[in-house]
Amino acid sequence: MSLFHKQPKVRTRFAPSPTGYLHIGGLRSSLFEYLFAKSNKGVFFLRIEDTDQSREVEGAVDNLLKTLKIVGIEPEEGLFIDSEGKVAEKGHFGPYTQSQRLDLYQKYAQNLVNDGHAYYCFCSPERLAGLREKQEKSKKPTRYDGLCRNLSLEEAKVRIAKGEKYVIRMKMPENRDIEFEDMIKGKIKFNTRELDDQVLLKADGFPTYHLAHIVDDHLMETTHVIRAEEWLPSTPKHIILFECFGWEIPRYAHMPMVLNTDKSKLSKRQGDVAVEDYLAKGYLPEALVNFVALLGWNPGTEQEIFSMAELIKEFSFDKVHKAGAVFDIKKLDWMNGEYIKKMDLDKFIELAKPYLEKNIGDDVNNIAEKELVKAYELEKQRIFKLSEIGESVKFLFTESFDYNPQILVWKKSDKAVTIKNLKSLSDELSAYQEEGWTAKELEEKIINFVKDNNLTNGEVLWPMRVALTGQEKSPTPFEVAEILGKEKSLKRLEIAINLLK
Ligand code: GLU
């Protein structure tokens, strides 16, 4: 026999309830669970917690797993999306869907009753509602008053045989201190006086979350339960349940809340919460993962851009904050922009194409392939998310643009001067060769032209840019002129002069 205990292999799980989509908070949970498992050479698995049938949404599991796959958080065990794009399951601890494990929960609930750790409760929903109302009125904590706690097992069985409806409740020990060490929150202490006799098995035979996840985490050999902070107050109940069963208690990590900028809990009312909505807007999966990793975790250095491999290497719970993490969309935009800038041009074009086609419509065919690529290049440097593509280069695709000529006049200039400058600029540009018609050369030459004629950049470059684009905001006039080419650029200067006249 070895003198050393074998360290159990780390096993973490993501255990979502299929309520329709993957929430940003769920992405963060699954990411931390994944990173922790991977950085410890452990296993990350996926279990579906669907015991609240009233919250079921058709297609939710499929959608959830697909979103996880897109962002690169793929479970090694449990439910996953197979090579044909279908929901499948692998691993030795299945089934991994709770609604397929009901007999197990019923058996374990019975065991608790037989061992005196739980009891049958026959109180009607009406009685419980009345009790609750009274407690609320007198500002007392709302909890079960223990009416059925001391019924004998024989008596309970007689009532069950008569067909009375019942639930199974946990028999919370009286006045016991429960202490545990949370990997994020540190030492946590509760007294059982603060805890309710939790329902474990409902009248319809379905377990509650409390019972089901404990049975599963034991049978599926979960070593670390990493979950949202909202579960922290229930954890002492869970610890007691593990004890009642005589099972080993896993380690816990309760993650800080994700907050809106006003510090309220991240909610639909203030913006998107579904990961799929962010993906649809053209946030890149890598950028989303990177951003979400920094919601509550800090590497302890200045580094902000992390690949998944780097995250796995760097992640640890001692660098996760206790306090809530603000979801700052501006930071996500910045980060996504960085990923877009670094991306390979071909890949960018492939991903951005559908967005450009949507934003520009059929006009997208109005320019030649070479110019189109240049437009992509320009936008790649500027946009924060793919859905923004086209906004600043719309003018490239249209022949007949319409704008208020007043915007051609720079703020420190006037109409007559603008016409004069556009005319001499047009003469200047006519003399340039097609060959050197690049942003870089145009910039050099035009800046010299401005100087040589004792003009200012503002009074020449502003109307030039507006003439070429018809917009007050756009890329530089040199970049635009390069893409338009000599002929189109001169034509647009002429249009501007005519408009001003
Ligand atoms: N089904 C629970 C939820 O979606 C899981 C909590 C846990 O990870 O234990 O909140």
Coordinates of C-alpha atoms and ligand atoms in Angstrom, one line a residue:
M1 CA 0.0 0.0 0.0
S2 CA 1.3 3.5 -0.8
L3 CA 2.0 5.8 2.0
F4 CA 0.7 8.7 0.0
H5 CA -2.9 9.5 -0.7
K6 CA -3.5 9.8 -4.4
Q7 CA -4.7 13.3 -5.2
P8 CA -8.0 12.9 -6.9
K9 CA -8.1 14.3 -10.5
V10 CA -9.7 17.7 -10.6
R11 CA -13.2 17.4 -12.1
T12 CA -15.3 20.5 -12.6
R13 CA -18.7 20.9 -14.3
F14 CA -20.9 23.4 -16.0
A15 CA -24.4 22.7 -14.9
P16 CA -26.7 25.1 -16.7
S17 CA -30.5 25.0 -16.6
P18 CA -31.7 25.2 -20.2
T19 CA -33.7 28.4 -20.0
G20 CA -33.1 29.5 -23.6
Y21 CA -29.7 30.9 -24.2
L22 CA -26.2 31.1 -22.7
H23 CA -26.1 34.2 -20.4
I24 CA -22.9 36.2 -20.1
G25 CA -22.7 35.0 -16.4
G26 CA -23.0 31.4 -17.6
L27 CA -20.2 32.0 -20.1
R28 CA -18.0 33.3 -17.3
S29 CA -18.9 30.3 -15.0
S30 CA -18.2 27.8 -17.7
L31 CA -15.0 29.6 -18.6
F32 CA -13.6 29.6 -15.1
E33 CA -14.6 25.9 -14.6
Y34 CA -12.9 25.0 -17.9
L35 CA -9.8 27.0 -17.1
F36 CA -9.5 25.6 -13.7
A37 CA -9.9 22.0 -14.9
K38 CA -7.5 22.5 -17.8
S39 CA -4.8 24.2 -15.7
N40 CA -4.9 21.3 -13.3
K41 CA -4.9 18.7 -16.0
G42 CA -8.4 17.7 -14.9
V43 CA -11.7 17.1 -16.6
F44 CA -14.4 19.6 -17.4
F45 CA -17.8 18.1 -18.0
L46 CA -21.3 19.3 -18.8
R47 CA -24.5 18.4 -17.1
I48 CA -28.0 19.7 -17.9
E49 CA -30.1 20.7 -14.9
D50 CA -33.6 20.5 -16.2
T51 CA -35.6 19.6 -13.1
D52 CA -37.7 22.8 -13.2
Q53 CA -39.8 21.7 -16.1
S54 CA -41.8 25.0 -16.0
R55 CA -38.7 26.8 -17.2
E56 CA -38.0 24.4 -20.1
V57 CA -37.5 26.1 -23.5
E58 CA -37.5 24.1 -26.7
G59 CA -34.1 23.9 -28.4
A60 CA -32.3 25.5 -25.4
V61 CA -29.8 22.7 -24.8
D62 CA -28.8 22.6 -28.4
N63 CA -28.4 26.4 -28.5
L64 CA -26.4 26.4 -25.3
L65 CA -24.0 23.7 -26.4
K66 CA -23.5 25.3 -29.8
T67 CA -22.7 28.6 -28.3
L68 CA -20.2 27.0 -26.0
K69 CA -18.6 25.2 -29.0
I70 CA -18.3 28.5 -30.9
V71 CA -16.4 30.2 -28.0
G72 CA -14.1 27.2 -27.7
I73 CA -15.3 25.9 -24.3
E74 CA -15.8 22.2 -25.1
P75 CA -16.6 19.7 -22.4
E76 CA -14.6 16.6 -22.4
E77 CA -17.4 14.6 -20.9
G78 CA -21.2 14.9 -20.6
L79 CA -23.3 16.6 -23.2
F80 CA -21.6 18.0 -26.3
I81 CA -22.2 18.8 -30.0
D82 CA -20.9 16.0 -32.2
S83 CA -19.3 16.2 -35.6
E84 CA -22.7 16.2 -37.3
G85 CA -23.8 19.1 -35.2
K86 CA -26.1 17.1 -33.0
V87 CA -26.4 16.9 -29.2
A88 CA -24.6 13.8 -28.0
E89 CA -23.2 12.5 -24.7
K90 CA -20.0 10.7 -23.6
G91 CA -18.5 9.6 -20.4
H92 CA -19.0 7.0 -17.7
F93 CA -21.2 8.9 -15.3
G94 CA -24.3 9.4 -17.4
P95 CA -27.0 10.1 -18.1
Y96 CA -25.9 13.7 -17.8
T97 CA -29.4 15.2 -18.0
Q98 CA -31.1 15.4 -14.7
S99 CA -34.6 14.6 -16.0
Q100 CA -33.3 11.2 -17.0
R101 CA -32.1 10.5 -13.4
L102 CA -35.3 11.0 -11.5
D103 CA -35.3 7.5 -10.0
L104 CA -31.9 8.1 -8.5
Y105 CA -33.0 11.3 -6.7
Q106 CA -36.1 9.6 -5.4
K107 CA -34.0 6.7 -4.0
Y108 CA -31.6 9.1 -2.3
A109 CA -34.4 11.2 -0.9
Q110 CA -36.0 8.0 0.6
N111 CA -32.6 7.1 2.1
L112 CA -32.5 10.5 3.9
V113 CA -36.0 9.9 5.2
N114 CA -35.2 6.4 6.4
D115 CA -32.1 7.8 8.2
G116 CA -34.0 10.6 9.9
H117 CA -32.3 13.4 7.9
A118 CA -35.5 14.3 6.0
Y119 CA -39.3 14.0 6.4
Y120 CA -42.5 13.9 4.6
C121 CA -44.4 17.1 4.6
F122 CA -48.2 17.2 3.7
C123 CA -48.7 21.0 4.0
S124 CA -50.8 22.3 1.2
P125 CA -49.7 25.1 -1.1
E126 CA -52.5 27.2 0.4
R127 CA -51.3 26.7 4.0
L128 CA -47.7 27.6 2.9
A129 CA -48.9 30.7 1.1
G130 CA -50.8 31.8 4.2
L131 CA -47.8 31.1 6.4
R132 CA -45.6 33.2 4.1
E133 CA -48.0 36.1 4.1
K134 CA -48.2 36.2 7.9
Q135 CA -44.4 36.1 8.2
E136 CA -44.0 38.8 5.6
K137 CA -46.5 41.0 7.4
S138 CA -44.7 40.6 10.7
K139 CA -41.4 41.1 9.0
K140 CA -40.1 37.7 10.0
P141 CA -37.9 35.5 7.7
T142 CA -40.2 33.5 5.5
R143 CA -39.6 29.8 6.1
Y144 CA -41.4 26.6 6.8
D145 CA -42.7 26.4 10.4
G146 CA -41.9 22.7 10.9
L147 CA -45.5 21.5 11.3
C148 CA -44.8 18.0 9.7
R149 CA -41.3 17.8 11.1
N150 CA -42.3 15.5 13.9
L151 CA -44.8 13.3 12.3
S152 CA -43.9 9.7 12.8
L153 CA -42.8 7.7 9.8
E154 CA -45.7 5.3 10.3
E155 CA -48.2 8.1 10.4
A156 CA -46.7 9.6 7.2
K157 CA -46.9 6.3 5.4
V158 CA -50.5 5.9 6.3
R159 CA -51.3 9.3 4.8
I160 CA -49.3 8.5 1.7
A161 CA -51.1 5.2 1.3
K162 CA -54.4 7.2 1.4
G163 CA -53.2 9.2 -1.6
E164 CA -52.2 12.4 0.2
K165 CA -49.8 14.6 -1.7
Y166 CA -46.4 15.2 -0.1
V167 CA -43.0 16.7 -0.5
I168 CA -39.8 15.6 1.2
R169 CA -38.1 18.2 3.3
M170 CA -34.6 18.3 4.8
K171 CA -34.6 18.1 8.6
M172 CA -32.2 20.9 9.3
P173 CA -30.2 20.3 12.4
E174 CA -31.0 22.9 15.1
N175 CA -28.4 25.5 16.0
R176 CA -25.3 24.2 14.4
D177 CA -22.4 26.3 13.1
I178 CA -21.4 25.4 9.5
E179 CA -18.0 26.7 8.4
F180 CA -16.2 26.3 5.2
E181 CA -13.4 27.9 3.2
D182 CA -14.5 29.2 -0.2
M183 CA -11.8 29.5 -2.8
I184 CA -12.8 33.0 -3.6
K185 CA -14.7 34.4 -0.6
G186 CA -12.5 32.9 2.1
K187 CA -13.9 31.7 5.4
I188 CA -17.7 31.5 5.4
K189 CA -19.8 30.8 8.5
F190 CA -23.5 30.2 8.9
N191 CA -25.7 28.9 11.7
T192 CA -28.4 26.4 10.9
R193 CA -31.0 28.6 12.7
E194 CA -30.8 30.8 9.6
L195 CA -31.7 27.9 7.3
D196 CA -35.1 26.6 6.2
D197 CA -36.2 23.0 6.1
Q198 CA -35.5 22.9 2.3
V199 CA -37.8 20.9 0.0
L200 CA -35.7 18.2 -1.6
L201 CA -38.3 16.3 -3.5
K202 CA -41.3 18.1 -4.9
A203 CA -44.9 16.8 -5.1
D204 CA -44.5 15.9 -8.7
G205 CA -41.6 13.6 -7.9
F206 CA -39.0 15.9 -9.3
P207 CA -36.1 16.9 -7.1
T208 CA -35.1 20.4 -6.3
Y209 CA -31.8 21.8 -7.4
H210 CA -30.4 21.3 -3.9
L211 CA -30.9 17.5 -3.8
A212 CA -30.3 16.8 -7.5
H213 CA -27.0 18.6 -7.8
I214 CA -25.6 17.0 -4.7
V215 CA -26.5 13.5 -5.8
D216 CA -24.9 14.2 -9.2
D217 CA -21.8 16.0 -7.9
H218 CA -21.2 13.0 -5.7
L219 CA -21.9 10.3 -8.3
M220 CA -20.1 12.3 -11.1
E221 CA -17.1 12.8 -8.7
T222 CA -17.0 16.6 -8.9
T223 CA -14.1 17.9 -6.9
H224 CA -14.7 21.6 -7.3
V225 CA -18.0 23.3 -7.4
I226 CA -17.5 26.6 -9.2
R227 CA -20.7 28.6 -9.5
A228 CA -22.5 32.0 -9.2
E229 CA -22.5 33.9 -5.9
E230 CA -26.3 33.6 -5.7
W231 CA -25.7 30.0 -4.4
L232 CA -23.5 31.0 -1.6
P233 CA -26.3 31.3 1.0
S234 CA -27.5 27.7 0.1
T235 CA -24.1 26.2 0.4
P236 CA -24.4 25.3 4.2
K237 CA -27.5 23.3 3.3
H238 CA -25.5 21.5 0.7
I239 CA -22.7 20.8 3.1
I240 CA -25.1 19.3 5.6
L241 CA -26.6 17.2 2.9
F242 CA -23.2 15.8 1.9
E243 CA -22.7 15.0 5.6
C244 CA -26.0 13.3 5.9
F245 CA -25.2 11.1 3.0
G246 CA -21.7 10.5 4.4
W247 CA -20.1 11.8 1.2
E248 CA -17.0 13.8 0.7
I249 CA -17.6 17.5 0.4
P250 CA -16.3 19.2 -2.7
R251 CA -14.3 22.5 -2.6
Y252 CA -16.4 25.6 -3.4
A253 CA -15.7 28.7 -5.4
H254 CA -18.5 31.3 -5.6
M255 CA -17.8 33.8 -8.3
P256 CA -18.4 37.6 -7.9
M257 CA -21.5 38.9 -9.6
V258 CA -21.4 40.5 -13.0
L259 CA -22.8 44.0 -12.8
N260 CA -24.1 46.7 -15.0
T261 CA -22.2 50.0 -14.9
D262 CA -24.6 51.3 -12.3
K263 CA -23.6 48.3 -10.2
S264 CA -27.0 46.6 -10.4
K265 CA -27.0 42.9 -11.4
L266 CA -26.4 42.5 -15.1
S267 CA -29.8 42.4 -16.7
K268 CA -31.6 42.4 -20.0
R269 CA -33.1 45.8 -19.3
Q270 CA -29.7 47.5 -19.6
G271 CA -28.3 45.6 -22.6
D272 CA -27.8 42.2 -24.1
V273 CA -27.1 39.3 -21.7
A274 CA -27.2 36.4 -24.2
V275 CA -23.8 35.4 -25.6
E276 CA -25.4 34.7 -29.0
D277 CA -26.5 38.3 -29.3
Y278 CA -23.0 39.5 -28.9
L279 CA -21.8 37.0 -31.5
A280 CA -24.5 38.1 -33.9
K281 CA -23.3 41.7 -33.6
G282 CA -19.9 40.6 -34.7
Y283 CA -18.0 40.3 -31.4
L284 CA -15.4 37.6 -32.0
P285 CA -15.5 34.5 -29.8
E286 CA -11.9 34.9 -28.8
A287 CA -12.5 38.5 -27.8
L288 CA -15.6 37.6 -25.8
V289 CA -13.7 34.9 -23.9
N290 CA -10.8 37.2 -23.2
F291 CA -13.1 39.9 -22.0
V292 CA -15.2 37.6 -19.8
A293 CA -12.1 36.1 -18.3
L294 CA -11.2 39.6 -16.9
L295 CA -14.7 39.9 -15.3
G296 CA -13.5 39.3 -11.8
W297 CA -10.1 37.7 -12.6
N298 CA -6.9 39.7 -12.8
P299 CA -3.6 38.3 -13.9
G300 CA -1.7 40.6 -11.6
T301 CA 0.2 42.2 -14.6
E302 CA -0.6 44.8 -17.2
Q303 CA -1.4 42.2 -19.8
E304 CA -5.0 42.4 -21.1
I305 CA -5.0 40.3 -24.3
F306 CA -5.0 36.6 -23.6
S307 CA -5.5 33.6 -25.8
M308 CA -7.2 30.6 -24.3
A309 CA -3.9 28.8 -24.0
E310 CA -2.5 31.8 -22.0
L311 CA -5.6 31.9 -19.8
I312 CA -5.2 28.2 -19.0
K313 CA -1.6 28.9 -18.0
E314 CA -2.3 32.0 -15.9
F315 CA -5.6 31.3 -14.3
S316 CA -5.9 30.8 -10.6
F317 CA -8.6 31.4 -8.0
D318 CA -6.4 33.5 -5.8
K319 CA -6.5 36.2 -8.4
V320 CA -10.3 36.2 -8.6
H321 CA -11.8 39.2 -6.7
K322 CA -14.5 38.9 -4.1
A323 CA -16.4 42.0 -5.2
G324 CA -18.7 42.3 -8.2
A325 CA -17.3 42.8 -11.7
V326 CA -18.6 45.5 -13.9
F327 CA -19.5 44.6 -17.5
D328 CA -18.0 47.6 -19.4
I329 CA -19.2 47.4 -23.0
K330 CA -16.6 50.1 -24.0
K331 CA -13.8 47.8 -22.9
L332 CA -15.3 44.9 -24.8
D333 CA -15.5 47.1 -27.9
W334 CA -11.9 48.1 -27.5
M335 CA -10.8 44.6 -27.0
N336 CA -12.8 43.3 -30.0
G337 CA -11.3 46.1 -32.1
E338 CA -7.8 44.9 -31.1
Y339 CA -8.7 41.3 -32.2
I340 CA -10.1 42.6 -35.5
K341 CA -6.9 44.6 -36.1
K342 CA -4.7 41.6 -35.5
M343 CA -6.7 39.3 -37.6
D344 CA -5.6 38.0 -40.9
L345 CA -7.2 40.0 -43.7
D346 CA -8.6 37.0 -45.6
K347 CA -10.2 35.7 -42.4
F348 CA -11.6 39.2 -41.7
I349 CA -13.1 39.5 -45.1
E350 CA -14.7 36.1 -44.8
L351 CA -16.3 37.0 -41.4
A352 CA -17.2 40.6 -42.3
K353 CA -18.6 40.0 -45.8
P354 CA -22.2 39.1 -44.6
Y355 CA -22.3 42.3 -42.5
L356 CA -21.0 44.5 -45.3
E357 CA -23.6 43.0 -47.7
K358 CA -26.3 43.6 -45.2
N359 CA -25.2 47.2 -44.5
I360 CA -24.5 48.3 -48.1
G361 CA -27.1 46.1 -49.9
D362 CA -26.7 45.6 -53.7
D363 CA -24.4 48.6 -54.0
V364 CA -21.7 46.3 -52.8
N365 CA -21.3 45.2 -56.4
N366 CA -20.6 48.8 -57.6
I367 CA -16.9 48.7 -57.0
A368 CA -14.2 46.5 -58.3
E369 CA -12.6 43.7 -56.3
K370 CA -9.4 45.6 -55.7
E371 CA -11.2 48.6 -54.3
L372 CA -13.4 46.4 -52.2
V373 CA -10.4 44.8 -50.6
K374 CA -9.0 48.2 -49.8
A375 CA -12.3 49.2 -48.2
Y376 CA -12.1 46.1 -46.0
E377 CA -8.5 47.0 -45.1
L378 CA -9.6 50.5 -44.1
E379 CA -12.6 49.2 -42.0
K380 CA -10.5 46.6 -40.3
Q381 CA -8.4 49.3 -38.7
R382 CA -11.4 51.3 -37.5
I383 CA -14.4 49.2 -36.5
F384 CA -15.0 47.7 -33.0
K385 CA -17.4 45.0 -34.1
L386 CA -18.2 43.4 -37.5
S387 CA -21.7 44.8 -37.6
E388 CA -20.2 48.4 -37.9
I389 CA -18.6 47.6 -41.2
G390 CA -19.5 49.9 -44.1
E391 CA -20.7 52.8 -41.9
S392 CA -17.7 55.0 -42.7
V393 CA -17.1 53.8 -46.3
K394 CA -20.7 53.8 -47.6
F395 CA -19.7 56.6 -50.0
L396 CA -17.3 54.2 -51.9
F397 CA -20.2 52.2 -53.2
T398 CA -22.4 54.9 -54.5
E399 CA -22.3 57.1 -57.5
S400 CA -25.0 59.6 -56.8
F401 CA -24.6 60.8 -53.3
D402 CA -26.6 63.5 -51.8
Y403 CA -25.3 65.8 -49.1
N404 CA -25.8 69.3 -47.9
P405 CA -23.0 71.4 -49.6
Q406 CA -22.8 73.5 -46.5
I407 CA -20.7 70.8 -44.9
L408 CA -18.0 71.3 -47.5
V409 CA -17.1 74.6 -45.8
W410 CA -14.5 74.2 -43.0
K411 CA -15.4 76.0 -39.8
K412 CA -12.8 78.7 -40.2
S413 CA -13.4 79.2 -43.9
D414 CA -16.1 80.4 -46.2
K415 CA -17.8 79.4 -49.4
A416 CA -15.8 81.5 -51.9
V417 CA -12.5 80.3 -50.4
T418 CA -13.7 76.7 -50.4
I419 CA -14.6 76.9 -54.1
K420 CA -11.2 78.5 -54.9
N421 CA -9.3 75.9 -53.0
L422 CA -11.2 72.9 -54.4
K423 CA -10.5 74.2 -57.9
S424 CA -6.8 74.6 -57.4
L425 CA -6.7 71.2 -55.6
S426 CA -8.4 69.7 -58.6
D427 CA -5.9 71.3 -61.0
E428 CA -3.1 70.0 -58.8
L429 CA -4.5 66.4 -58.7
S430 CA -5.1 66.3 -62.4
A431 CA -1.4 66.6 -62.9
Y432 CA -0.6 63.6 -60.8
Q433 CA 0.2 60.2 -62.4
E434 CA -2.1 57.3 -61.9
E435 CA 0.9 55.3 -60.8
G436 CA 1.7 57.1 -57.6
W437 CA -1.9 57.4 -56.6
T438 CA -1.5 55.9 -53.2
A439 CA -2.5 57.3 -49.8
K440 CA 1.1 57.8 -48.8
E441 CA 2.3 59.6 -51.9
L442 CA -0.9 61.7 -52.1
E443 CA -0.5 62.8 -48.5
E444 CA 3.1 63.9 -49.1
K445 CA 2.3 65.8 -52.3
I446 CA -0.9 67.4 -51.1
I447 CA 0.7 68.6 -47.8
N448 CA 3.5 70.2 -49.9
F449 CA 0.9 71.8 -52.2
V450 CA -0.8 73.3 -49.2
K451 CA 2.4 74.7 -47.9
D452 CA 3.7 76.0 -51.2
N453 CA 0.5 78.0 -51.7
N454 CA 0.4 79.4 -48.2
L455 CA -2.8 77.6 -47.4
T456 CA -3.8 75.7 -44.2
N457 CA -4.5 72.0 -44.0
G458 CA -8.0 72.7 -42.6
E459 CA -9.2 74.8 -45.5
V460 CA -8.0 72.3 -48.1
L461 CA -8.2 68.8 -46.5
W462 CA -11.6 69.3 -44.9
P463 CA -13.4 70.2 -48.2
M464 CA -11.4 67.6 -50.0
R465 CA -12.5 64.9 -47.6
V466 CA -16.1 65.9 -47.6
A467 CA -16.1 66.2 -51.4
L468 CA -14.8 62.7 -51.7
T469 CA -17.1 61.1 -49.2
G470 CA -20.1 63.4 -48.8
Q471 CA -19.7 62.8 -45.0
E472 CA -18.5 64.9 -42.1
K473 CA -16.8 61.9 -40.6
S474 CA -14.8 59.4 -42.6
P475 CA -11.3 58.0 -43.1
T476 CA -8.5 60.4 -44.2
P477 CA -8.9 62.1 -47.6
F478 CA -5.7 60.4 -48.8
E479 CA -7.0 56.9 -47.9
V480 CA -10.3 57.7 -49.6
A481 CA -8.7 59.1 -52.7
E482 CA -6.5 56.0 -53.1
I483 CA -9.5 53.7 -53.0
L484 CA -11.6 55.9 -55.4
G485 CA -8.8 56.3 -57.8
K486 CA -7.9 59.4 -59.8
E487 CA -10.9 59.6 -62.1
K488 CA -13.6 59.2 -59.5
S489 CA -11.8 61.5 -57.1
L490 CA -11.6 64.3 -59.7
K491 CA -15.2 63.8 -60.6
R492 CA -16.3 64.1 -57.0
L493 CA -14.3 67.4 -56.6
E494 CA -16.1 68.7 -59.6
I495 CA -19.5 67.7 -58.1
A496 CA -18.6 69.5 -54.9
I497 CA -17.6 72.7 -56.7
N498 CA -20.9 72.6 -58.7
L499 CA -22.9 72.0 -55.5
L500 CA -21.3 75.0 -53.8
K501 CA -22.0 77.3 -56.8
Ligands
GLU1 N1 -28.4 24.8 -12.6 C1 -27.7 25.8 -11.7 C2 -27.8 27.2 -12.4 O1 -28.0 27.2 -13.6 C3 -26.3 25.4 -11.5 C4 -25.6 25.9 -10.3 C5 -24.4 25.1 -10.1 O2 -23.4 25.3 -10.8 O3 -24.4 24.3 -9.1 O4 -27.7 28.2 -11.8

